[in-house]
XYZ file of C-alpha atoms in Angstrom:
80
model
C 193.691 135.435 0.058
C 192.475 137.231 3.056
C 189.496 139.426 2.951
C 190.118 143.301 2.298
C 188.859 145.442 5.125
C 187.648 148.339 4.855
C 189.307 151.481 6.040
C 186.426 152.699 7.907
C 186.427 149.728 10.314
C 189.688 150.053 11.148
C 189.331 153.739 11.605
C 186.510 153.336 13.909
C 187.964 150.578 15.795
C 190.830 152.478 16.815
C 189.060 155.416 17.905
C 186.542 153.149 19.919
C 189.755 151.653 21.579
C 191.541 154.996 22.231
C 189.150 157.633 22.830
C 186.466 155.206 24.566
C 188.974 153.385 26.116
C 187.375 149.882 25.342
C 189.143 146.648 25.347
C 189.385 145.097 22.469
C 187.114 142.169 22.983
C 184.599 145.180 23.483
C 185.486 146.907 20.079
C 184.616 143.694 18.211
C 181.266 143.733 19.566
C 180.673 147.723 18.814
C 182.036 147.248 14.923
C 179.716 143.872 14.843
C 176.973 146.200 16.201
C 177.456 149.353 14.145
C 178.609 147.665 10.554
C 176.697 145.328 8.297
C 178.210 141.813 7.373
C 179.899 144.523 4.108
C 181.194 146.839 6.255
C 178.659 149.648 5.557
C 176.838 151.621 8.694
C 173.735 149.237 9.672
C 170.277 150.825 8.713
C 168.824 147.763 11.006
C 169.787 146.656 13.630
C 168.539 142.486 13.556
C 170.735 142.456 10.509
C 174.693 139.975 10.217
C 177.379 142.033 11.681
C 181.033 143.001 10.431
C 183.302 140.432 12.277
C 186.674 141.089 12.842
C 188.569 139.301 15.447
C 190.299 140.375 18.844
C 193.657 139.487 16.958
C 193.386 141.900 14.426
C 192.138 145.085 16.679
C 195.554 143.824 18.893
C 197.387 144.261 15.693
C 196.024 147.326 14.764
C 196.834 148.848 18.584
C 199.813 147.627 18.688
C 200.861 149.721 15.389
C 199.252 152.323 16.400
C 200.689 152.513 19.604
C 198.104 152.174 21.465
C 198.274 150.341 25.141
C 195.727 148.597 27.441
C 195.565 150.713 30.462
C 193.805 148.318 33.418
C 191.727 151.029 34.779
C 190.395 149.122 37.709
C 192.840 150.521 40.164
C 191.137 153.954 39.247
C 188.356 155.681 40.653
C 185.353 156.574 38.763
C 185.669 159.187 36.151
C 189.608 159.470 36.572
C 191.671 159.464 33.704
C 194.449 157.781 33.470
């Protein structure tokens, strides 16, 4: 049975991919930085990480609607 997990990760790695804009090879390094190996906010930072992988954040975009926007065609601080 797959692990459970938890509802903040997922909540935080949508926002990271739609409000920062971050790829989502980029929000599986932020949730491994921010979240211990149980999923909790990290009081240090030299401790495991939470891993998810790309494929799930894809997963989780793509039911959320959420789109990869290549933003190198754009000029710094444009939005697209």
């Amino acid at each position: 049975m797959p692990k459970k997990i938890p509802p903040q990760i997922k909540q935080v790695a949508l926002a990271l991919a739609e409000q920062e804009g971050l790829v989502k090879s980029a929000v599986v390094v932020e949730i491994d930085l921010m979240f211990d190996a149980n999923g909790k906010p990290k009081s240090n930072p030299n401790t495991p990480g939470y891993q998810i992988s790309e494929k799930t954040v894809q997963r989780w975009m793509d039911a959320a609607g959420l789109t990869q926007v290549p933003v190198g065609n754009y000029p710094m601080g444009s939005v697209p």
